[in-house]
Amino acid sequence: MRPTIIAGNWKLHCTLVEAEALARGVLPAAARAAGRQVLLCPPFTALDRVARIVVEGAPNLRLGGQNLYWEERGAFTGEISAGLLVDCGCSHVLVGHSERRHVFGELDEESGHKVAAALGSGLTPMLCVGEKIAQRRAGETQEVVERQLAAGLGNWRPGADRGVVIAYEPVWAIGTGETATVAQAQETHTVIRSWLAGRFGGAIADETPILYGGSVKDTNAAELLIAADIDGVLVGGASLDAAVFSRIITAGL
Ligand code: PGA
């Protein structure tokens, strides 16, 4: 049985005071959604503060980093390692978010190094994949997503390594207010699960959670979560309001 995961990606938002208030604000909803995993991904500066709330709060709460570098230590100014994320209380880390790829120019192969580094330190990587609007219009969605999966999971040894989470986030739906329809999301989630089955076998494909992300709101979360291959949501903007994110956490319950 795959867990349902509701993840909040706070991006470049939240002072320490704001982060603490936001994390405390979702505790009642997380407690009500005891069967779901609720993952908070604050900026690095707030990880330690939010970690304390996660530990004291509901047992289904998890903490994640938004990015990592694959070297463990050294002269890499401005970077953060898997070990430092674990040290702050993280269990998860986003890899290859579309803003990393398209604002900061991260390459497909970098996500492979990052997934390996996360796994090596005991973090669960959440590999984000998704096509741009021009690629969708050109009928290249499957090709783009499969290329990103192949690069990101090239070093994954299921069985020996811990599991991974995939997040399908069409670039045209992120922060635009334009959500993929449930049918569009489900269609690409099926592509992802089939690719996982072909590469790693049906059992691994069956147990790997695939989240949808891109303008998820409290008004559309329930219908997304009902779809057979949508195992959770990765929420940006709507995760910054405790009341709205709380409704997403409990959507459809
Ligand atoms: P959004 O962002 O919900 O604001 O569209 C999603 C994401 O980037 O993970």
PDB file of C-alpha atoms and ligand atoms in Angstrom:
ATOM      1  CA  MET A   1       0.000   0.000   0.000  1.00  0.00           C
ATOM      2  CA  ARG A   2       1.389   3.347  -1.027  1.00  0.00           C
ATOM      3  CA  PRO A   3       1.196   6.143   1.554  1.00  0.00           C
ATOM      4  CA  THR A   4      -0.723   9.314   0.691  1.00  0.00           C
ATOM      5  CA  ILE A   5       1.684  12.229   1.004  1.00  0.00           C
ATOM      6  CA  ILE A   6       0.698  15.883   1.318  1.00  0.00           C
ATOM      7  CA  ALA A   7       3.825  17.993   0.891  1.00  0.00           C
ATOM      8  CA  GLY A   8       4.245  21.736   1.304  1.00  0.00           C
ATOM      9  CA  ASN A   9       7.107  23.404  -0.540  1.00  0.00           C
ATOM     10  CA  TRP A  10       7.553  26.796   1.070  1.00  0.00           C
ATOM     11  CA  LYS A  11      10.186  27.868  -1.492  1.00  0.00           C
ATOM     12  CA  LEU A  12      11.864  31.210  -0.664  1.00  0.00           C
ATOM     13  CA  HIS A  13       9.335  32.252   1.974  1.00  0.00           C
ATOM     14  CA  CYS A  14       9.076  32.416   5.756  1.00  0.00           C
ATOM     15  CA  THR A  15      11.137  34.093   8.414  1.00  0.00           C
ATOM     16  CA  LEU A  16      11.696  32.003  11.537  1.00  0.00           C
ATOM     17  CA  VAL A  17       8.635  33.513  13.195  1.00  0.00           C
ATOM     18  CA  GLU A  18       6.466  32.929  10.121  1.00  0.00           C
ATOM     19  CA  ALA A  19       7.768  29.380   9.687  1.00  0.00           C
ATOM     20  CA  GLU A  20       7.025  28.502  13.278  1.00  0.00           C
ATOM     21  CA  ALA A  21       3.490  29.905  13.073  1.00  0.00           C
ATOM     22  CA  LEU A  22       2.803  28.083   9.807  1.00  0.00           C
ATOM     23  CA  ALA A  23       4.079  24.747  11.112  1.00  0.00           C
ATOM     24  CA  ARG A  24       2.071  25.077  14.333  1.00  0.00           C
ATOM     25  CA  GLY A  25      -0.960  26.099  12.304  1.00  0.00           C
ATOM     26  CA  VAL A  26      -1.121  22.790  10.419  1.00  0.00           C
ATOM     27  CA  LEU A  27      -0.708  20.523  13.468  1.00  0.00           C
ATOM     28  CA  PRO A  28      -4.457  20.001  14.097  1.00  0.00           C
ATOM     29  CA  ALA A  29      -5.081  19.056  10.445  1.00  0.00           C
ATOM     30  CA  ALA A  30      -2.072  16.718  10.431  1.00  0.00           C
ATOM     31  CA  ALA A  31      -3.453  15.024  13.545  1.00  0.00           C
ATOM     32  CA  ARG A  32      -6.845  14.610  11.844  1.00  0.00           C
ATOM     33  CA  ALA A  33      -5.159  13.114   8.754  1.00  0.00           C
ATOM     34  CA  ALA A  34      -3.301  10.498  10.781  1.00  0.00           C
ATOM     35  CA  GLY A  35      -3.230   8.028   7.879  1.00  0.00           C
ATOM     36  CA  ARG A  36      -1.445  10.494   5.583  1.00  0.00           C
ATOM     37  CA  GLN A  37       2.152  11.692   5.641  1.00  0.00           C
ATOM     38  CA  VAL A  38       2.421  15.459   5.896  1.00  0.00           C
ATOM     39  CA  LEU A  39       5.744  16.817   4.708  1.00  0.00           C
ATOM     40  CA  LEU A  40       6.932  20.374   5.329  1.00  0.00           C
ATOM     41  CA  CYS A  41       9.794  21.779   3.214  1.00  0.00           C
ATOM     42  CA  PRO A  42      10.815  25.151   4.680  1.00  0.00           C
ATOM     43  CA  PRO A  43      13.843  27.151   3.544  1.00  0.00           C
ATOM     44  CA  PHE A  44      17.142  25.881   5.016  1.00  0.00           C
ATOM     45  CA  THR A  45      17.253  28.665   7.611  1.00  0.00           C
ATOM     46  CA  ALA A  46      13.990  27.495   9.203  1.00  0.00           C
ATOM     47  CA  LEU A  47      14.635  23.728   9.142  1.00  0.00           C
ATOM     48  CA  ASP A  48      15.895  23.442  12.679  1.00  0.00           C
ATOM     49  CA  ARG A  49      13.055  25.548  14.084  1.00  0.00           C
ATOM     50  CA  VAL A  50      10.385  23.609  12.183  1.00  0.00           C
ATOM     51  CA  ALA A  51      12.062  20.289  13.094  1.00  0.00           C
ATOM     52  CA  ARG A  52      11.277  20.887  16.759  1.00  0.00           C
ATOM     53  CA  ILE A  53       7.588  21.377  15.935  1.00  0.00           C
ATOM     54  CA  VAL A  54       7.567  18.296  13.689  1.00  0.00           C
ATOM     55  CA  VAL A  55       9.076  16.152  16.460  1.00  0.00           C
ATOM     56  CA  GLU A  56       6.648  17.380  19.116  1.00  0.00           C
ATOM     57  CA  GLY A  57       3.683  17.479  16.730  1.00  0.00           C
ATOM     58  CA  ALA A  58       1.774  14.706  15.045  1.00  0.00           C
ATOM     59  CA  PRO A  59       3.703  11.454  14.358  1.00  0.00           C
ATOM     60  CA  ASN A  60       2.801  11.608  10.643  1.00  0.00           C
ATOM     61  CA  LEU A  61       4.664  14.911  10.151  1.00  0.00           C
ATOM     62  CA  ARG A  62       7.919  14.875   8.185  1.00  0.00           C
ATOM     63  CA  LEU A  63      10.563  17.481   7.361  1.00  0.00           C
ATOM     64  CA  GLY A  64      12.197  17.926   3.956  1.00  0.00           C
ATOM     65  CA  GLY A  65      14.885  20.050   2.342  1.00  0.00           C
ATOM     66  CA  GLN A  66      14.196  21.821  -0.941  1.00  0.00           C
ATOM     67  CA  ASN A  67      17.515  20.968  -2.542  1.00  0.00           C
ATOM     68  CA  LEU A  68      20.935  19.477  -1.777  1.00  0.00           C
ATOM     69  CA  TYR A  69      24.429  19.155  -3.210  1.00  0.00           C
ATOM     70  CA  TRP A  70      25.930  15.717  -3.677  1.00  0.00           C
ATOM     71  CA  GLU A  71      29.267  16.312  -1.949  1.00  0.00           C
ATOM     72  CA  GLU A  72      29.198  15.737   1.801  1.00  0.00           C
ATOM     73  CA  ARG A  73      31.616  18.511   2.778  1.00  0.00           C
ATOM     74  CA  GLY A  74      34.283  20.763   1.328  1.00  0.00           C
ATOM     75  CA  ALA A  75      34.828  24.073  -0.423  1.00  0.00           C
ATOM     76  CA  PHE A  76      31.341  24.427  -1.937  1.00  0.00           C
ATOM     77  CA  THR A  77      30.177  27.849  -0.823  1.00  0.00           C
ATOM     78  CA  GLY A  78      26.439  28.208  -0.587  1.00  0.00           C
ATOM     79  CA  GLU A  79      25.640  24.502  -0.878  1.00  0.00           C
ATOM     80  CA  ILE A  80      24.038  22.116   1.595  1.00  0.00           C
ATOM     81  CA  SER A  81      24.691  18.381   1.915  1.00  0.00           C
ATOM     82  CA  ALA A  82      22.464  15.382   2.596  1.00  0.00           C
ATOM     83  CA  GLY A  83      24.209  14.857   5.937  1.00  0.00           C
ATOM     84  CA  LEU A  84      23.485  18.420   7.049  1.00  0.00           C
ATOM     85  CA  LEU A  85      19.820  17.988   6.136  1.00  0.00           C
ATOM     86  CA  VAL A  86      19.670  14.795   8.208  1.00  0.00           C
ATOM     87  CA  ASP A  87      21.386  16.677  11.028  1.00  0.00           C
ATOM     88  CA  CYS A  88      18.518  19.218  10.929  1.00  0.00           C
ATOM     89  CA  GLY A  89      15.894  16.486  11.217  1.00  0.00           C
ATOM     90  CA  CYS A  90      14.997  15.987   7.560  1.00  0.00           C
ATOM     91  CA  SER A  91      13.754  12.641   6.285  1.00  0.00           C
ATOM     92  CA  HIS A  92      13.087  13.840   2.703  1.00  0.00           C
ATOM     93  CA  VAL A  93      14.586  16.174   0.118  1.00  0.00           C
ATOM     94  CA  LEU A  94      13.252  17.583  -3.152  1.00  0.00           C
ATOM     95  CA  VAL A  95      15.470  16.888  -6.149  1.00  0.00           C
ATOM     96  CA  GLY A  96      15.240  18.544  -9.557  1.00  0.00           C
ATOM     97  CA  HIS A  97      12.335  20.856  -8.776  1.00  0.00           C
ATOM     98  CA  SER A  98      11.380  22.726 -11.939  1.00  0.00           C
ATOM     99  CA  GLU A  99      12.625  26.005 -10.476  1.00  0.00           C
ATOM    100  CA  ARG A 100      16.026  24.378  -9.904  1.00  0.00           C
ATOM    101  CA  ARG A 101      16.013  23.132 -13.492  1.00  0.00           C
ATOM    102  CA  HIS A 102      14.606  26.188 -15.250  1.00  0.00           C
ATOM    103  CA  VAL A 103      15.574  29.175 -13.067  1.00  0.00           C
ATOM    104  CA  PHE A 104      18.980  27.868 -11.936  1.00  0.00           C
ATOM    105  CA  GLY A 105      19.877  25.752 -14.956  1.00  0.00           C
ATOM    106  CA  GLU A 106      20.206  22.407 -13.181  1.00  0.00           C
ATOM    107  CA  LEU A 107      20.903  19.587 -15.604  1.00  0.00           C
ATOM    108  CA  ASP A 108      19.226  16.178 -15.729  1.00  0.00           C
ATOM    109  CA  GLU A 109      22.439  14.418 -14.686  1.00  0.00           C
ATOM    110  CA  GLU A 110      22.763  16.541 -11.551  1.00  0.00           C
ATOM    111  CA  SER A 111      19.536  15.082 -10.234  1.00  0.00           C
ATOM    112  CA  GLY A 112      21.104  11.613 -10.541  1.00  0.00           C
ATOM    113  CA  HIS A 113      23.998  12.658  -8.290  1.00  0.00           C
ATOM    114  CA  LYS A 114      21.587  14.291  -5.845  1.00  0.00           C
ATOM    115  CA  VAL A 115      19.307  11.252  -5.629  1.00  0.00           C
ATOM    116  CA  ALA A 116      22.350   9.059  -4.939  1.00  0.00           C
ATOM    117  CA  ALA A 117      23.645  11.418  -2.248  1.00  0.00           C
ATOM    118  CA  ALA A 118      20.236  11.587  -0.569  1.00  0.00           C
ATOM    119  CA  LEU A 119      19.883   7.801  -0.548  1.00  0.00           C
ATOM    120  CA  GLY A 120      23.431   7.397   0.745  1.00  0.00           C
ATOM    121  CA  SER A 121      22.594   9.525   3.783  1.00  0.00           C
ATOM    122  CA  GLY A 122      19.258   7.889   4.521  1.00  0.00           C
ATOM    123  CA  LEU A 123      17.055  10.621   3.039  1.00  0.00           C
ATOM    124  CA  THR A 124      14.098   9.846   0.806  1.00  0.00           C
ATOM    125  CA  PRO A 125      14.565  11.793  -2.428  1.00  0.00           C
ATOM    126  CA  MET A 126      11.480  13.281  -4.057  1.00  0.00           C
ATOM    127  CA  LEU A 127      12.415  13.505  -7.718  1.00  0.00           C
ATOM    128  CA  CYS A 128      10.415  16.180  -9.556  1.00  0.00           C
ATOM    129  CA  VAL A 129       9.769  15.760 -13.270  1.00  0.00           C
ATOM    130  CA  GLY A 130       7.605  17.632 -15.723  1.00  0.00           C
ATOM    131  CA  GLU A 131       7.363  19.160 -19.165  1.00  0.00           C
ATOM    132  CA  LYS A 132       7.199  22.784 -20.311  1.00  0.00           C
ATOM    133  CA  ILE A 133       4.143  23.990 -22.190  1.00  0.00           C
ATOM    134  CA  ALA A 134       5.913  23.955 -25.584  1.00  0.00           C
ATOM    135  CA  GLN A 135       6.960  20.350 -24.967  1.00  0.00           C
ATOM    136  CA  ARG A 136       3.373  19.368 -24.090  1.00  0.00           C
ATOM    137  CA  ARG A 137       2.071  21.082 -27.236  1.00  0.00           C
ATOM    138  CA  ALA A 138       4.696  19.275 -29.303  1.00  0.00           C
ATOM    139  CA  GLY A 139       3.559  15.927 -27.867  1.00  0.00           C
ATOM    140  CA  GLU A 140       6.860  15.429 -26.019  1.00  0.00           C
ATOM    141  CA  THR A 141       5.530  15.016 -22.458  1.00  0.00           C
ATOM    142  CA  GLN A 142       6.283  11.298 -22.214  1.00  0.00           C
ATOM    143  CA  GLU A 143       9.753  11.667 -23.725  1.00  0.00           C
ATOM    144  CA  VAL A 144      10.696  14.538 -21.379  1.00  0.00           C
ATOM    145  CA  VAL A 145       9.396  12.814 -18.256  1.00  0.00           C
ATOM    146  CA  GLU A 146      11.085   9.515 -19.128  1.00  0.00           C
ATOM    147  CA  ARG A 147      14.389  11.263 -19.808  1.00  0.00           C
ATOM    148  CA  GLN A 148      14.222  13.027 -16.430  1.00  0.00           C
ATOM    149  CA  LEU A 149      13.338   9.751 -14.686  1.00  0.00           C
ATOM    150  CA  ALA A 150      16.186   7.873 -16.359  1.00  0.00           C
ATOM    151  CA  ALA A 151      18.717  10.540 -15.374  1.00  0.00           C
ATOM    152  CA  GLY A 152      17.367  11.038 -11.857  1.00  0.00           C
ATOM    153  CA  LEU A 153      17.022   7.352 -10.986  1.00  0.00           C
ATOM    154  CA  GLY A 154      20.120   6.098 -12.825  1.00  0.00           C
ATOM    155  CA  ASN A 155      21.872   5.341  -9.526  1.00  0.00           C
ATOM    156  CA  TRP A 156      18.859   3.997  -7.613  1.00  0.00           C
ATOM    157  CA  ARG A 157      19.123   0.348  -6.529  1.00  0.00           C
ATOM    158  CA  PRO A 158      15.669  -0.513  -5.227  1.00  0.00           C
ATOM    159  CA  GLY A 159      15.843  -3.268  -2.671  1.00  0.00           C
ATOM    160  CA  ALA A 160      19.314  -2.271  -1.525  1.00  0.00           C
ATOM    161  CA  ASP A 161      18.436   1.449  -1.260  1.00  0.00           C
ATOM    162  CA  ARG A 162      15.450   2.994   0.469  1.00  0.00           C
ATOM    163  CA  GLY A 163      12.447   4.025  -1.612  1.00  0.00           C
ATOM    164  CA  VAL A 164      12.004   7.192  -3.623  1.00  0.00           C
ATOM    165  CA  VAL A 165       9.043   9.468  -4.261  1.00  0.00           C
ATOM    166  CA  ILE A 166       8.273  10.937  -7.688  1.00  0.00           C
ATOM    167  CA  ALA A 167       6.493  14.263  -8.129  1.00  0.00           C
ATOM    168  CA  TYR A 168       4.967  15.034 -11.504  1.00  0.00           C
ATOM    169  CA  GLU A 169       4.885  18.805 -11.846  1.00  0.00           C
ATOM    170  CA  PRO A 170       4.085  20.146 -15.314  1.00  0.00           C
ATOM    171  CA  VAL A 171       6.087  23.378 -15.528  1.00  0.00           C
ATOM    172  CA  TRP A 172       3.142  25.230 -17.084  1.00  0.00           C
ATOM    173  CA  ALA A 173       1.012  24.510 -14.011  1.00  0.00           C
ATOM    174  CA  ILE A 174       3.449  25.694 -11.346  1.00  0.00           C
ATOM    175  CA  GLY A 175       2.539  28.996  -9.761  1.00  0.00           C
ATOM    176  CA  THR A 176       0.314  29.870 -12.733  1.00  0.00           C
ATOM    177  CA  GLY A 177      -3.087  29.021 -11.293  1.00  0.00           C
ATOM    178  CA  GLU A 178      -3.486  26.572 -14.162  1.00  0.00           C
ATOM    179  CA  THR A 179      -3.823  23.040 -12.787  1.00  0.00           C
ATOM    180  CA  ALA A 180      -3.515  19.988 -14.978  1.00  0.00           C
ATOM    181  CA  THR A 181      -6.881  18.288 -15.201  1.00  0.00           C
ATOM    182  CA  VAL A 182      -7.208  15.106 -13.212  1.00  0.00           C
ATOM    183  CA  ALA A 183      -7.216  13.227 -16.527  1.00  0.00           C
ATOM    184  CA  GLN A 184      -3.997  14.927 -17.692  1.00  0.00           C
ATOM    185  CA  ALA A 185      -2.281  14.219 -14.384  1.00  0.00           C
ATOM    186  CA  GLN A 186      -3.502  10.620 -14.229  1.00  0.00           C
ATOM    187  CA  GLU A 187      -2.336  10.039 -17.821  1.00  0.00           C
ATOM    188  CA  THR A 188       1.232  11.138 -17.050  1.00  0.00           C
ATOM    189  CA  HIS A 189       1.240   9.315 -13.709  1.00  0.00           C
ATOM    190  CA  THR A 190       0.427   6.153 -15.651  1.00  0.00           C
ATOM    191  CA  VAL A 191       3.354   6.855 -17.964  1.00  0.00           C
ATOM    192  CA  ILE A 192       5.616   7.243 -14.915  1.00  0.00           C
ATOM    193  CA  ARG A 193       4.368   4.060 -13.250  1.00  0.00           C
ATOM    194  CA  SER A 194       4.769   2.095 -16.480  1.00  0.00           C
ATOM    195  CA  TRP A 195       8.302   3.394 -16.869  1.00  0.00           C
ATOM    196  CA  LEU A 196       9.091   2.358 -13.273  1.00  0.00           C
ATOM    197  CA  ALA A 197       7.634  -1.101 -13.932  1.00  0.00           C
ATOM    198  CA  GLY A 198       9.682  -1.525 -17.107  1.00  0.00           C
ATOM    199  CA  ARG A 199      12.870  -0.426 -15.424  1.00  0.00           C
ATOM    200  CA  PHE A 200      12.551  -1.830 -11.891  1.00  0.00           C
ATOM    201  CA  GLY A 201       9.661  -4.311 -11.987  1.00  0.00           C
ATOM    202  CA  GLY A 202       5.981  -4.185 -11.133  1.00  0.00           C
ATOM    203  CA  ALA A 203       6.373  -4.482  -7.357  1.00  0.00           C
ATOM    204  CA  ILE A 204       8.640  -1.427  -7.176  1.00  0.00           C
ATOM    205  CA  ALA A 205       6.331   0.534  -9.482  1.00  0.00           C
ATOM    206  CA  ASP A 206       3.395  -0.408  -7.268  1.00  0.00           C
ATOM    207  CA  GLU A 207       4.994   0.770  -4.059  1.00  0.00           C
ATOM    208  CA  THR A 208       6.488   4.058  -5.326  1.00  0.00           C
ATOM    209  CA  PRO A 209       4.335   7.092  -4.476  1.00  0.00           C
ATOM    210  CA  ILE A 210       3.770   9.523  -7.352  1.00  0.00           C
ATOM    211  CA  LEU A 211       2.615  12.998  -6.302  1.00  0.00           C
ATOM    212  CA  TYR A 212       1.058  15.682  -8.459  1.00  0.00           C
ATOM    213  CA  GLY A 213       2.167  19.305  -8.143  1.00  0.00           C
ATOM    214  CA  GLY A 214       1.228  22.526  -9.906  1.00  0.00           C
ATOM    215  CA  SER A 215      -1.371  24.997  -8.601  1.00  0.00           C
ATOM    216  CA  VAL A 216      -2.888  22.518  -6.171  1.00  0.00           C
ATOM    217  CA  LYS A 217      -5.446  24.315  -4.001  1.00  0.00           C
ATOM    218  CA  ASP A 218      -7.949  23.419  -1.325  1.00  0.00           C
ATOM    219  CA  THR A 219     -10.598  23.478  -4.057  1.00  0.00           C
ATOM    220  CA  ASN A 220      -9.022  20.840  -6.322  1.00  0.00           C
ATOM    221  CA  ALA A 221      -7.005  18.631  -3.949  1.00  0.00           C
ATOM    222  CA  ALA A 222      -9.793  16.155  -3.199  1.00  0.00           C
ATOM    223  CA  GLU A 223     -10.496  15.336  -6.850  1.00  0.00           C
ATOM    224  CA  LEU A 224      -6.785  14.883  -7.576  1.00  0.00           C
ATOM    225  CA  LEU A 225      -6.294  12.583  -4.581  1.00  0.00           C
ATOM    226  CA  ILE A 226      -9.093  10.272  -5.714  1.00  0.00           C
ATOM    227  CA  ALA A 227      -7.329   9.363  -8.986  1.00  0.00           C
ATOM    228  CA  ALA A 228      -5.884   5.860  -8.963  1.00  0.00           C
ATOM    229  CA  ASP A 229      -2.250   6.808  -9.602  1.00  0.00           C
ATOM    230  CA  ILE A 230      -2.108  10.145  -7.762  1.00  0.00           C
ATOM    231  CA  ASP A 231      -0.683   9.280  -4.347  1.00  0.00           C
ATOM    232  CA  GLY A 232      -0.438  12.769  -2.971  1.00  0.00           C
ATOM    233  CA  VAL A 233       0.200  16.391  -3.801  1.00  0.00           C
ATOM    234  CA  LEU A 234       3.191  18.732  -3.724  1.00  0.00           C
ATOM    235  CA  VAL A 235       1.883  22.189  -2.927  1.00  0.00           C
ATOM    236  CA  GLY A 236       3.688  25.505  -3.321  1.00  0.00           C
ATOM    237  CA  GLY A 237       1.731  28.744  -2.929  1.00  0.00           C
ATOM    238  CA  ALA A 238      -1.264  27.199  -1.198  1.00  0.00           C
ATOM    239  CA  SER A 239       0.964  25.645   1.478  1.00  0.00           C
ATOM    240  CA  LEU A 240       1.893  29.106   2.822  1.00  0.00           C
ATOM    241  CA  ASP A 241      -1.518  29.686   4.375  1.00  0.00           C
ATOM    242  CA  ALA A 242      -2.099  27.387   7.357  1.00  0.00           C
ATOM    243  CA  ALA A 243      -5.887  27.323   6.932  1.00  0.00           C
ATOM    244  CA  VAL A 244      -5.725  26.560   3.200  1.00  0.00           C
ATOM    245  CA  PHE A 245      -2.989  23.936   3.591  1.00  0.00           C
ATOM    246  CA  SER A 246      -4.924  22.371   6.463  1.00  0.00           C
ATOM    247  CA  ARG A 247      -7.893  21.899   4.135  1.00  0.00           C
ATOM    248  CA  ILE A 248      -5.588  20.270   1.571  1.00  0.00           C
ATOM    249  CA  ILE A 249      -4.148  17.942   4.238  1.00  0.00           C
ATOM    250  CA  THR A 250      -7.634  16.711   5.102  1.00  0.00           C
ATOM    251  CA  ALA A 251      -9.121  16.959   1.588  1.00  0.00           C
ATOM    252  CA  GLY A 252     -11.577  14.169   0.887  1.00  0.00           C
ATOM    253  CA  LEU A 253     -11.371  12.668   4.392  1.00  0.00           C
TER     254      LEU A 253
HETATM  255  P1  PGA B   1       2.477  25.849  -6.838  1.00  0.00           P
HETATM  256  O1  PGA B   1       3.948  25.207  -6.765  1.00  0.00           O
HETATM  257  O2  PGA B   1       1.579  24.985  -5.993  1.00  0.00           O
HETATM  258  O3  PGA B   1       2.634  27.239  -6.285  1.00  0.00           O
HETATM  259  O4  PGA B   1       2.057  25.836  -8.274  1.00  0.00           O
HETATM  260  C1  PGA B   1       4.114  23.817  -6.762  1.00  0.00           C
HETATM  261  C2  PGA B   1       5.591  23.490  -6.675  1.00  0.00           C
HETATM  262  O5  PGA B   1       6.388  24.238  -7.238  1.00  0.00           O
HETATM  263  O6  PGA B   1       6.000  22.507  -6.057  1.00  0.00           O
END
